[in-house]
Amino acid sequence: MGLQGVKKTGTQGFQKVVFENVVDTLPGGLILDVDKADYPDGYVPEGALVGRDPATGIGSVLSAVDGVIKPIGLTHRASEVSDGNTFANGVVISGTVRIKALPTALQAIVDGLRTALPRITFV
């Protein structure tokens, strides 16, 4: 029978659990400067590596830990990409992360992540 008049919206399906536990997050989140074309599904994924540009204070999604922008944490939830700036409402700076649930690009640089984010445990 089901529920009549109820429509499913948004993304459906399996969502990986990235964090075993979250000890601390960046207060207030982080404004990310991202290009909508880089995220065809419309979301910055949970567990994305982010850092803040020291000159502008605007955040960026990083793919490596050896650049000019120093990593500060991982996104706590998937964040919808919007025109202009995207708001990441949770940036985990301390906690425990499942390596196999991280985005594929980050799984290859886990050793660098351990050094760059010493308050996060990778299991």
Tab-separated table of C-alpha atoms in Angstrom:
chain	number	residue	atom	x	y	z
A	1	MET	CA	0.000	0.000	0.000
A	2	GLY	CA	2.678	2.559	0.949
A	3	LEU	CA	2.253	6.230	1.710
A	4	GLN	CA	0.083	8.052	-0.780
A	5	GLY	CA	1.101	11.537	-1.850
A	6	VAL	CA	4.675	11.190	-0.535
A	7	LYS	CA	7.381	11.856	-3.110
A	8	LYS	CA	11.037	10.949	-2.708
A	9	THR	CA	13.390	13.822	-3.489
A	10	GLY	CA	17.135	14.265	-3.440
A	11	THR	CA	19.707	11.541	-3.766
A	12	GLN	CA	18.764	8.013	-2.852
A	13	GLY	CA	20.956	5.032	-2.136
A	14	PHE	CA	23.824	3.905	0.020
A	15	GLN	CA	25.873	6.485	1.891
A	16	LYS	CA	29.267	5.530	3.263
A	17	VAL	CA	29.907	6.220	6.941
A	18	VAL	CA	33.166	8.201	6.897
A	19	PHE	CA	33.562	9.025	10.587
A	20	GLU	CA	33.662	6.522	13.439
A	21	ASN	CA	33.496	9.431	15.873
A	22	VAL	CA	33.849	13.196	15.778
A	23	VAL	CA	35.622	14.849	18.696
A	24	ASP	CA	35.879	18.439	17.453
A	25	THR	CA	34.774	20.512	14.467
A	26	LEU	CA	35.762	23.917	13.149
A	27	PRO	CA	33.378	26.400	14.813
A	28	GLY	CA	31.104	28.008	12.259
A	29	GLY	CA	32.107	25.761	9.374
A	30	LEU	CA	33.952	27.061	6.321
A	31	ILE	CA	33.054	28.921	3.131
A	32	LEU	CA	34.460	26.968	0.160
A	33	ASP	CA	35.375	28.438	-3.200
A	34	VAL	CA	34.464	25.571	-5.546
A	35	ASP	CA	33.482	25.317	-9.200
A	36	LYS	CA	30.053	23.748	-9.771
A	37	ALA	CA	31.388	22.001	-12.909
A	38	ASP	CA	33.833	19.979	-10.766
A	39	TYR	CA	30.944	18.320	-8.886
A	40	PRO	CA	28.472	16.853	-11.406
A	41	ASP	CA	26.306	15.338	-8.649
A	42	GLY	CA	25.992	18.780	-7.020
A	43	TYR	CA	27.728	17.949	-3.717
A	44	VAL	CA	31.192	18.267	-2.202
A	45	PRO	CA	31.520	14.749	-0.745
A	46	GLU	CA	31.709	13.876	2.929
A	47	GLY	CA	35.344	13.416	3.959
A	48	ALA	CA	36.743	15.905	1.417
A	49	LEU	CA	40.052	17.487	2.485
A	50	VAL	CA	39.704	21.240	2.992
A	51	GLY	CA	42.038	24.096	3.838
A	52	ARG	CA	41.861	27.868	4.182
A	53	ASP	CA	43.838	30.285	2.023
A	54	PRO	CA	45.904	32.385	4.475
A	55	ALA	CA	45.605	35.493	2.296
A	56	THR	CA	41.843	35.526	1.663
A	57	GLY	CA	40.409	33.298	4.409
A	58	ILE	CA	38.315	31.428	1.828
A	59	GLY	CA	38.376	27.632	1.952
A	60	SER	CA	39.340	25.244	-0.820
A	61	VAL	CA	38.912	21.541	-1.444
A	62	LEU	CA	42.414	20.052	-1.607
A	63	SER	CA	43.711	16.968	-3.388
A	64	ALA	CA	47.210	17.004	-1.875
A	65	VAL	CA	48.864	18.023	1.392
A	66	ASP	CA	52.017	19.624	-0.016
A	67	GLY	CA	50.540	22.784	-1.548
A	68	VAL	CA	50.437	26.425	-0.502
A	69	ILE	CA	47.149	25.966	1.359
A	70	LYS	CA	47.546	23.992	4.582
A	71	PRO	CA	44.822	21.369	5.287
A	72	ILE	CA	42.673	22.029	8.348
A	73	GLY	CA	40.266	19.077	8.281
A	74	LEU	CA	37.720	16.922	6.465
A	75	THR	CA	34.129	17.807	5.624
A	76	HIS	CA	31.686	16.224	8.070
A	77	ARG	CA	28.758	15.937	5.654
A	78	ALA	CA	28.211	16.280	1.926
A	79	SER	CA	27.742	19.980	1.140
A	80	GLU	CA	25.534	21.156	-1.702
A	81	VAL	CA	27.477	23.187	-4.266
A	82	SER	CA	25.841	26.523	-4.987
A	83	ASP	CA	26.626	29.384	-7.318
A	84	GLY	CA	29.201	31.627	-5.717
A	85	ASN	CA	30.468	30.229	-2.439
A	86	THR	CA	29.538	26.869	-0.907
A	87	PHE	CA	29.093	26.504	2.843
A	88	ALA	CA	30.636	23.424	4.494
A	89	ASN	CA	28.679	23.377	7.747
A	90	GLY	CA	30.994	20.915	9.438
A	91	VAL	CA	34.766	20.536	9.169
A	92	VAL	CA	36.141	17.768	11.384
A	93	ILE	CA	39.476	18.694	12.969
A	94	SER	CA	39.607	15.849	15.512
A	95	GLY	CA	38.117	12.355	15.410
A	96	THR	CA	38.386	8.913	13.801
A	97	VAL	CA	38.002	8.343	10.043
A	98	ARG	CA	37.475	5.143	8.029
A	99	ILE	CA	40.109	5.119	5.280
A	100	LYS	CA	38.037	2.999	2.870
A	101	ALA	CA	35.122	5.454	3.107
A	102	LEU	CA	37.214	8.486	2.131
A	103	PRO	CA	37.059	9.814	-1.444
A	104	THR	CA	39.301	7.686	-3.697
A	105	ALA	CA	41.870	10.445	-4.279
A	106	LEU	CA	42.471	10.779	-0.524
A	107	GLN	CA	42.871	7.039	0.061
A	108	ALA	CA	46.139	7.187	-1.894
A	109	ILE	CA	47.641	9.933	0.328
A	110	VAL	CA	46.668	8.674	3.791
A	111	ASP	CA	50.274	8.822	5.068
A	112	GLY	CA	50.431	12.512	4.152
A	113	LEU	CA	47.040	13.089	5.779
A	114	ARG	CA	48.251	11.514	9.029
A	115	THR	CA	51.109	14.021	9.128
A	116	ALA	CA	49.014	17.038	8.076
A	117	LEU	CA	46.063	16.242	10.383
A	118	PRO	CA	47.597	14.807	13.575
A	119	ARG	CA	44.363	15.087	15.610
A	120	ILE	CA	42.500	12.760	13.222
A	121	THR	CA	42.986	8.997	13.551
A	122	PHE	CA	42.755	6.972	10.341
A	123	VAL	CA	41.559	3.350	10.660
